PDB file of C-alpha atoms in Angstrom:
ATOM      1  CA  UNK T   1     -14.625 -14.407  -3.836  1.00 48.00           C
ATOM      2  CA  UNK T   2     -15.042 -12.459  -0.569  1.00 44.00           C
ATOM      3  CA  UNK T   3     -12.551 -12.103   2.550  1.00 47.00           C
ATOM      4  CA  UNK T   4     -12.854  -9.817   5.597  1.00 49.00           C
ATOM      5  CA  UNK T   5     -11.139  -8.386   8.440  1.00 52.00           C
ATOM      6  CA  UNK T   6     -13.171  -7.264  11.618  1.00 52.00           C
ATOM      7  CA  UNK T   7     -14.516  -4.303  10.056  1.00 69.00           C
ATOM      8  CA  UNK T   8     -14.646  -4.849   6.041  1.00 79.00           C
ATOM      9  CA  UNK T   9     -15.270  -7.097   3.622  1.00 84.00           C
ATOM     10  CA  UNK T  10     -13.309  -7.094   0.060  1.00 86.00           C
ATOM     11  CA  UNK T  11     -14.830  -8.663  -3.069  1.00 84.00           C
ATOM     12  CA  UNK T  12     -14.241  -9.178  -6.438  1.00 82.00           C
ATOM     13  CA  UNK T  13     -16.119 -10.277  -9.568  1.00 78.00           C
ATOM     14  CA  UNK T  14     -16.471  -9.798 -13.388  1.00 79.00           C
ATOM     15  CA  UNK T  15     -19.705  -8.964 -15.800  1.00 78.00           C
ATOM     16  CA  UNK T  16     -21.874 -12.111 -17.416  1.00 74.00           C
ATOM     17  CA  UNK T  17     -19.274 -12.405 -19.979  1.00 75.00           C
ATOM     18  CA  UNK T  18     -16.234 -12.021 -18.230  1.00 74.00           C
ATOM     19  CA  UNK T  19     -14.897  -9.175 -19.923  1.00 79.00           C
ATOM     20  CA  UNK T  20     -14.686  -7.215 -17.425  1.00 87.00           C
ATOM     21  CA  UNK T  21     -13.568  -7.213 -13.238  1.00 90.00           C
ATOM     22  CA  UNK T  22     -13.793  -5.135 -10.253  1.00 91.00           C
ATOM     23  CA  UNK T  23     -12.985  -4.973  -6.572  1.00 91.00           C
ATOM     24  CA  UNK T  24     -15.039  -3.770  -4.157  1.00 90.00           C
ATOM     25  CA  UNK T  25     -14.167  -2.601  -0.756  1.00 91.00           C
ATOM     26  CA  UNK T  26     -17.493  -2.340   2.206  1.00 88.00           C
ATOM     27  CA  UNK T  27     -18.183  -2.772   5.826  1.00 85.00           C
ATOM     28  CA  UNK T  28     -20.138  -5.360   7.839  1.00 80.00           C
ATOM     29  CA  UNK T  29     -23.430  -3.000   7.118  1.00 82.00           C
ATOM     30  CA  UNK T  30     -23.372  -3.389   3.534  1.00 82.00           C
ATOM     31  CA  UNK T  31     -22.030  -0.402   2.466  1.00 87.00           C
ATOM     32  CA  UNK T  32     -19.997  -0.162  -0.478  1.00 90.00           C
ATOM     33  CA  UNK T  33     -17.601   2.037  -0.063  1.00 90.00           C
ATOM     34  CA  UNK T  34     -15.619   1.699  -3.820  1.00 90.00           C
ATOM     35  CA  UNK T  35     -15.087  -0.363  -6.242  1.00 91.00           C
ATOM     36  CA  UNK T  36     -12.418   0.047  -8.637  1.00 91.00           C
ATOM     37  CA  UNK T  37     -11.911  -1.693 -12.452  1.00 91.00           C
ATOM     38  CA  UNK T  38      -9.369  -4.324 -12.469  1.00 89.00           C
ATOM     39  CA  UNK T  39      -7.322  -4.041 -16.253  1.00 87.00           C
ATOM     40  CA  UNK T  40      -6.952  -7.637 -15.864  1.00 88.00           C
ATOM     41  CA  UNK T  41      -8.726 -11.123 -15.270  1.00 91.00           C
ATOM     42  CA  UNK T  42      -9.278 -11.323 -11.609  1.00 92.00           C
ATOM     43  CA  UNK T  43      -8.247 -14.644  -9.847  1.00 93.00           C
ATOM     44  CA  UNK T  44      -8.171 -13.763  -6.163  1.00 93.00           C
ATOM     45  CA  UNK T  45      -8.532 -11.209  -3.478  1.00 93.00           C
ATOM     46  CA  UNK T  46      -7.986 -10.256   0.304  1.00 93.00           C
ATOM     47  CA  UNK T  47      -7.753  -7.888   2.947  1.00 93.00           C
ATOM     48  CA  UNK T  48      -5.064  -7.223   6.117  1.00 92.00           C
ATOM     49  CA  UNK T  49      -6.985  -8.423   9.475  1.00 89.00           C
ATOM     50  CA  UNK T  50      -6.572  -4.789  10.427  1.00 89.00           C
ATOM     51  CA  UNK T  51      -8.001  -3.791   6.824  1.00 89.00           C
ATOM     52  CA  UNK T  52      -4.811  -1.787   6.562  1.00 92.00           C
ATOM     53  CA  UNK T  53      -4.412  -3.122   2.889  1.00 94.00           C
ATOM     54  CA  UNK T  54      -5.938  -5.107   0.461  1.00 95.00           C
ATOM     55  CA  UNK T  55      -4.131  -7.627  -2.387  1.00 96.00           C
ATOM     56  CA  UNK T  56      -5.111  -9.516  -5.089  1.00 95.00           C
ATOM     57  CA  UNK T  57      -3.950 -11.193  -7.911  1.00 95.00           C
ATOM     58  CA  UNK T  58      -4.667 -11.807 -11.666  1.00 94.00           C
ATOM     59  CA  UNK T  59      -5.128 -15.108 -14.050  1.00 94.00           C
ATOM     60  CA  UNK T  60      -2.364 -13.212 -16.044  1.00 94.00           C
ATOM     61  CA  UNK T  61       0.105 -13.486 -13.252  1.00 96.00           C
ATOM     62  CA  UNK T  62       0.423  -9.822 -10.900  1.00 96.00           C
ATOM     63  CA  UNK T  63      -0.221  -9.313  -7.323  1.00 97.00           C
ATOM     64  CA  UNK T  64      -1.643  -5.897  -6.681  1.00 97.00           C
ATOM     65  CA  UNK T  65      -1.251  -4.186  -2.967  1.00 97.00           C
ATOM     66  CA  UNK T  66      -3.498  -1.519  -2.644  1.00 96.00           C
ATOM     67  CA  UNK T  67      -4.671   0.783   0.533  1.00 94.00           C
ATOM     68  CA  UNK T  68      -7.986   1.894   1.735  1.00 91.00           C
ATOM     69  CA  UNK T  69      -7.622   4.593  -0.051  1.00 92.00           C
ATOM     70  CA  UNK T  70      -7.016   3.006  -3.785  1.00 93.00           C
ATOM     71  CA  UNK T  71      -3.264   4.187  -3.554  1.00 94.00           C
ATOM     72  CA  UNK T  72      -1.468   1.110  -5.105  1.00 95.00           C
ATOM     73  CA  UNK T  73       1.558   0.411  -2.959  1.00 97.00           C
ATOM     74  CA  UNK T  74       3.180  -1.778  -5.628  1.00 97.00           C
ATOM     75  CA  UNK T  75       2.590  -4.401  -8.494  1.00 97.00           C
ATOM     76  CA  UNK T  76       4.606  -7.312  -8.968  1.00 97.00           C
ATOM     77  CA  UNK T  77       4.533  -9.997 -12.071  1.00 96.00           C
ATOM     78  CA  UNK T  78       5.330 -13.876 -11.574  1.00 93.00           C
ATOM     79  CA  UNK T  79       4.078 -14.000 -15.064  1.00 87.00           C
ATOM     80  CA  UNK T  80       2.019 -17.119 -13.971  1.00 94.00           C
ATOM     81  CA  UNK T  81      -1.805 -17.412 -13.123  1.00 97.00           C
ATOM     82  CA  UNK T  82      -2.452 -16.413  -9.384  1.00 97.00           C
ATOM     83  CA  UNK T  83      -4.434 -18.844  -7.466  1.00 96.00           C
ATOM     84  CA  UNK T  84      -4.458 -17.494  -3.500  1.00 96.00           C
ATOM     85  CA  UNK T  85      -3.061 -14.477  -1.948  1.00 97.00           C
ATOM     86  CA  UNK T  86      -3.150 -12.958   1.797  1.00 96.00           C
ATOM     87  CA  UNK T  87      -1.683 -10.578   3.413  1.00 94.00           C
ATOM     88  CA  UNK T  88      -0.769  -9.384   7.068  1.00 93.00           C
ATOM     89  CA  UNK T  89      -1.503  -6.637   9.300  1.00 91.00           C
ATOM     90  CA  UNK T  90       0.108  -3.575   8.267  1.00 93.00           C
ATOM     91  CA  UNK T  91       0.697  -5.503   4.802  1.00 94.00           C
ATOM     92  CA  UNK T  92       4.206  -5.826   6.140  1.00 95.00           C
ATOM     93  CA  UNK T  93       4.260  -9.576   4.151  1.00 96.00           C
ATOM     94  CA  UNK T  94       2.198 -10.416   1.129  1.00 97.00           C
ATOM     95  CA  UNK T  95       1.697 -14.267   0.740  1.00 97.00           C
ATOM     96  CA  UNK T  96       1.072 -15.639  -2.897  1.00 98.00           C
ATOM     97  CA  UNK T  97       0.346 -19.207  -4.764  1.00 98.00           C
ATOM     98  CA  UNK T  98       0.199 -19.779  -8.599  1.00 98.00           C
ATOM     99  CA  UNK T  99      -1.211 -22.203 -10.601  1.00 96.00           C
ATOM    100  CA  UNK T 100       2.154 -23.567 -11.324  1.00 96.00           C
ATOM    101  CA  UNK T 101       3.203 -24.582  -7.390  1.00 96.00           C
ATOM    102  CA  UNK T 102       5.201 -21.274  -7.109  1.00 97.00           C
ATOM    103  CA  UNK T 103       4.465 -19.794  -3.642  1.00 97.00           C
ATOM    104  CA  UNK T 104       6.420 -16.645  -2.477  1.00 97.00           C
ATOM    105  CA  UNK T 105       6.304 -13.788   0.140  1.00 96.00           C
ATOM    106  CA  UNK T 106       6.588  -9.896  -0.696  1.00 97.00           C
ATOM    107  CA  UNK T 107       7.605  -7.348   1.408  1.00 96.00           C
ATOM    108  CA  UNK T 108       5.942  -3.744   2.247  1.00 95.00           C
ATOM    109  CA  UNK T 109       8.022  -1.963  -0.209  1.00 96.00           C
ATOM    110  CA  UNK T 110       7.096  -4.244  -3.280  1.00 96.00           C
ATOM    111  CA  UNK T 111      10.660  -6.432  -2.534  1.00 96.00           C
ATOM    112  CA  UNK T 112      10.349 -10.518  -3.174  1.00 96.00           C
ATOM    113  CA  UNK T 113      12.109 -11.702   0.195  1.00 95.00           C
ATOM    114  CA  UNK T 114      11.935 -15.397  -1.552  1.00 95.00           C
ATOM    115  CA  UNK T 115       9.772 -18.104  -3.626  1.00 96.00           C
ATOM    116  CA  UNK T 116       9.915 -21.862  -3.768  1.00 94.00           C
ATOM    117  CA  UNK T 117       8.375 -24.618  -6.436  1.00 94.00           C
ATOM    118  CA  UNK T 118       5.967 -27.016  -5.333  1.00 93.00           C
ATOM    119  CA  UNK T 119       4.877 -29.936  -7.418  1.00 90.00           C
ATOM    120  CA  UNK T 120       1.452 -28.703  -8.223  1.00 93.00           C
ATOM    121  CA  UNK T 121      -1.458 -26.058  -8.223  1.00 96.00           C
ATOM    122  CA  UNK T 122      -1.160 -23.614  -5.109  1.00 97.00           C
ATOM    123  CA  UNK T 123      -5.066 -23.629  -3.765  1.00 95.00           C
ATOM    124  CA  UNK T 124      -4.688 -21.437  -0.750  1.00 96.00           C
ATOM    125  CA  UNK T 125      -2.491 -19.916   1.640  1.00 97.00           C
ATOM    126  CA  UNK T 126      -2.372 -18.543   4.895  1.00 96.00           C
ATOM    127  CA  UNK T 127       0.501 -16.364   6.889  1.00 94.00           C
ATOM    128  CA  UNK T 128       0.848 -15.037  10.604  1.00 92.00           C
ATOM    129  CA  UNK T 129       1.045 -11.643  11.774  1.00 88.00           C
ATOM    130  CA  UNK T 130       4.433 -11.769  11.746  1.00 88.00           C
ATOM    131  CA  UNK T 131       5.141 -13.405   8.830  1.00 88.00           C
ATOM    132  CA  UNK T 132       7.136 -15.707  10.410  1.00 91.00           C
ATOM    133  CA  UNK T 133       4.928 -19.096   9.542  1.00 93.00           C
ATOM    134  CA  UNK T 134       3.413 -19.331   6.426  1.00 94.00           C
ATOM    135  CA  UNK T 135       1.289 -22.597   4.811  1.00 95.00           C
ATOM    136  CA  UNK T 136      -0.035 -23.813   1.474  1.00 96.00           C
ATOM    137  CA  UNK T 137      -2.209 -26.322   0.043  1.00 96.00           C
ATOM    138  CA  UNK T 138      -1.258 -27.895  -2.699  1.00 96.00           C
ATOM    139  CA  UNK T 139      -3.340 -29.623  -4.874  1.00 94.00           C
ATOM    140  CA  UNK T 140      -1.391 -33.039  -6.747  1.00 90.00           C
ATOM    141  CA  UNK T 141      -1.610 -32.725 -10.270  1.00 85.00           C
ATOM    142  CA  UNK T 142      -3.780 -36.025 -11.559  1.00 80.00           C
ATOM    143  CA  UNK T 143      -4.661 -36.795  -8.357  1.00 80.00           C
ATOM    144  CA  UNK T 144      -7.956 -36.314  -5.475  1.00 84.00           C
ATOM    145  CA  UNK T 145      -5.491 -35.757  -2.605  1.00 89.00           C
ATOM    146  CA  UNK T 146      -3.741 -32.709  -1.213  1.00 93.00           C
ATOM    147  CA  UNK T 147      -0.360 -31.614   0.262  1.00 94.00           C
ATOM    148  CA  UNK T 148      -0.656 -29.113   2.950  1.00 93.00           C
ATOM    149  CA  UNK T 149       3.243 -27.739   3.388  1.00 93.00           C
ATOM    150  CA  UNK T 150       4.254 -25.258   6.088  1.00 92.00           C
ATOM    151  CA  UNK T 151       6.934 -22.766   5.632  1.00 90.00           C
ATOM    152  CA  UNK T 152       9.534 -20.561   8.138  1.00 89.00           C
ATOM    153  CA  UNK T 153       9.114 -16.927   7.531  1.00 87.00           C
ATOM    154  CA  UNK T 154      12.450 -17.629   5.465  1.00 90.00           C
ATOM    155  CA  UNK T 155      10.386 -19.723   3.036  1.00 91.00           C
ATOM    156  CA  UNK T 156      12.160 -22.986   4.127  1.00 91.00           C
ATOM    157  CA  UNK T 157       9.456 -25.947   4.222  1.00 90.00           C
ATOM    158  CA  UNK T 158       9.363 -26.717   8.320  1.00 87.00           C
ATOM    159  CA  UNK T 159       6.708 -30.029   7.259  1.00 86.00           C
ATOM    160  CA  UNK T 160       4.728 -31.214   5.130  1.00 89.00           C
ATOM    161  CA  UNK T 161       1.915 -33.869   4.952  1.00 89.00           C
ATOM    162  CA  UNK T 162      -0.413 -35.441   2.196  1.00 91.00           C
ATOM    163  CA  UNK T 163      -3.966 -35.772   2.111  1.00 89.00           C
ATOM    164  CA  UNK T 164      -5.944 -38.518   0.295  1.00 88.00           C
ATOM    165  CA  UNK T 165      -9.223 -35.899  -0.091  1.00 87.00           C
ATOM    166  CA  UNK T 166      -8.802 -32.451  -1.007  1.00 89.00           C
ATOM    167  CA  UNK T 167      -8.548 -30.224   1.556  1.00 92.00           C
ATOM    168  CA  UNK T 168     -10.720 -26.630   1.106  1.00 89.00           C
ATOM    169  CA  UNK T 169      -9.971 -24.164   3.324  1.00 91.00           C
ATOM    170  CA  UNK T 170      -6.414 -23.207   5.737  1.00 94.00           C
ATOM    171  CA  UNK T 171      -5.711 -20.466   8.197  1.00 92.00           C
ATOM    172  CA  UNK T 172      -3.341 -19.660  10.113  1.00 93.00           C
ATOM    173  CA  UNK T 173      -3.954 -18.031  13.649  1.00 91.00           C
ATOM    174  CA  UNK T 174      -2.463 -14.646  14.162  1.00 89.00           C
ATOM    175  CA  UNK T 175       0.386 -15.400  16.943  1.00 90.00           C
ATOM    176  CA  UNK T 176       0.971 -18.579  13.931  1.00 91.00           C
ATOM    177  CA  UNK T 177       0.566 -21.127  16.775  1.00 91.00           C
ATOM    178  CA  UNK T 178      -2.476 -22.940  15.372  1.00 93.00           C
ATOM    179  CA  UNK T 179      -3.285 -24.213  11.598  1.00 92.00           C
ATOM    180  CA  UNK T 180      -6.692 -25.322  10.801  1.00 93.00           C
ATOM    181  CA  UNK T 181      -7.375 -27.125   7.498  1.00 93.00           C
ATOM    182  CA  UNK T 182     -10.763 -28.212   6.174  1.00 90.00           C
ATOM    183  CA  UNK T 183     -12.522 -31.193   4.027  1.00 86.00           C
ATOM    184  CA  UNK T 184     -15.783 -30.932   1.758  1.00 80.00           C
ATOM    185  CA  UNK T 185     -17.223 -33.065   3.800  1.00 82.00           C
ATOM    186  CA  UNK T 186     -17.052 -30.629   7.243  1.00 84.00           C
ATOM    187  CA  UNK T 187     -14.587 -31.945   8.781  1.00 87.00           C
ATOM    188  CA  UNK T 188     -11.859 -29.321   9.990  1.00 90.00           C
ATOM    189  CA  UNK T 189      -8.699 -30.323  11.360  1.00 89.00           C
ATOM    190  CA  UNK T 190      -6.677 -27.796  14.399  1.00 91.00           C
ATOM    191  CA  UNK T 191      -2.839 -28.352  14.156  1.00 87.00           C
ATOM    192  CA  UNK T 192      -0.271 -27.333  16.829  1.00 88.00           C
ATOM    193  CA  UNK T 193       2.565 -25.161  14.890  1.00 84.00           C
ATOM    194  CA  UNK T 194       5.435 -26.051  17.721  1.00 65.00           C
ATOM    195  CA  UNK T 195       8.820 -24.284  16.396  1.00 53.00           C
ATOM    196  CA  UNK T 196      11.994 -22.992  18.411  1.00 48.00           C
ATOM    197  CA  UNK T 197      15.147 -25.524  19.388  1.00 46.00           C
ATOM    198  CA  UNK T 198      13.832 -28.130  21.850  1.00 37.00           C
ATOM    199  CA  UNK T 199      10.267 -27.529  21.211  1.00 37.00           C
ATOM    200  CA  UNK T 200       8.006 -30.800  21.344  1.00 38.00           C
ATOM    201  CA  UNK T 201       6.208 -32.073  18.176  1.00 39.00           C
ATOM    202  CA  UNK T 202       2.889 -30.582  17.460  1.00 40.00           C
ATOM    203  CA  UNK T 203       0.221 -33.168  17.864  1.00 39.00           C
ATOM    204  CA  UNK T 204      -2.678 -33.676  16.191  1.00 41.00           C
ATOM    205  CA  UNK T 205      -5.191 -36.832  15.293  1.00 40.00           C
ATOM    206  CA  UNK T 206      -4.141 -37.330  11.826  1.00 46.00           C
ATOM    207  CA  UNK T 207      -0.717 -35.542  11.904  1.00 41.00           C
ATOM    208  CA  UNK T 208       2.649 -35.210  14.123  1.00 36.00           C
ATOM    209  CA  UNK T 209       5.382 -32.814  13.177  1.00 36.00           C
ATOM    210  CA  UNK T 210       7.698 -29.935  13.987  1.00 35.00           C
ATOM    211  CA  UNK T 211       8.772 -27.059  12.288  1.00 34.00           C
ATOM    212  CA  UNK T 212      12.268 -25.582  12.960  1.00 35.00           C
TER     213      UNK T 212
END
């Protein structure tokens, strides 16, 4: 796994066996600047656009926030396997997925603002600066299709829509205006987020919606 922000890139990975994990923090040179021993089996891992933070999560269930610096900022259990995790600027909202559907946002100062079940295994997710939109893709239990779901910062589903094909890859643009999504195949797929009272529906070639 590897994410970055405009300056550094965040990593983690295990031994040949698996016995063992790390995370690694560097810039866009190459240089490693740590790397720190994870006590647990590393599922997933990220870093604040403004590489103010970085957060990942374990196959036995805890999201980790961490600075710069190594100084953990908190540790929270959902006691399920962790699947996707990001986090905004400032890490003012930390956005998780399990391997159970659970998706939920966490505050700065380690607080669970909410969570929500989804029917199915949480493959990514993506969150705006302000934490205000957040999405998911969901990927249907005994099935080749996926359900990407978007989210009010309250964690109240604004729309949802289901693929046939799995979709890969979601983000979310910074000002949460624009959701891209993409297939195995190449094809990627822009969305217009539209929200406030009166707004137009987004549009979109496969998709037409609003969220509240």
């Amino acid at each position: 796994m590897l994410f970055r922000s405009a300056w550094n890139l965040v990593t983690g990975y295990s031994d040949m066996a698996g016995s063992s994990f790390e995370i690694a923090l560097g810039d866009m040179s190459g240089h490693v600047e740590w790397a720190l021993d994870v006590l647990a089996s590393l599922s997933c891992a990220t870093i604040a656009p403004d590489a103010s933070h970085i957060a990942y999560g374990t196959e036995e269930g805890s999201v980790t926030l961490l600075t710069p610096k190594r100084k953990q900022e908190w540790q929270f259990l959902i006691e399920e396997p962790i699947c996707a995790v990001v986090c905004s600027a400032q890490g003012r909202h930390t956005l998780y997925g399990t391997r159970g559907g659970r998706v939920g946002c966490i505050s700065l100062d380690g607080t669970r603002l909410w969570e929500m079940a989804l029917a199915g295994e949480v493959a990514h997710v993506a969150l705006s600066e302000s934490g205000e939109v957040c999405a998911a893709i969901v990927h249907l239990p005994n099935e080749e299709g996926s359900l990407l779901v978007c989210f009010t910062g309250e964690g109240q589903v604004g729309w949802e829509h289901r693929f046939e094909r799995r979709l890969l890859g979601l983000s979310l643009s910074p000002n949460g205006l624009y959701l891209a999504t993409s297939l195995k195949d190449g094809t990627a797929m822009v969305y217009e987020v539209v929200t406030g009272e009166g707004a137009k529906s987004s549009r979109s070639e496969e998709h037409t919606s609003e969220l509240q």
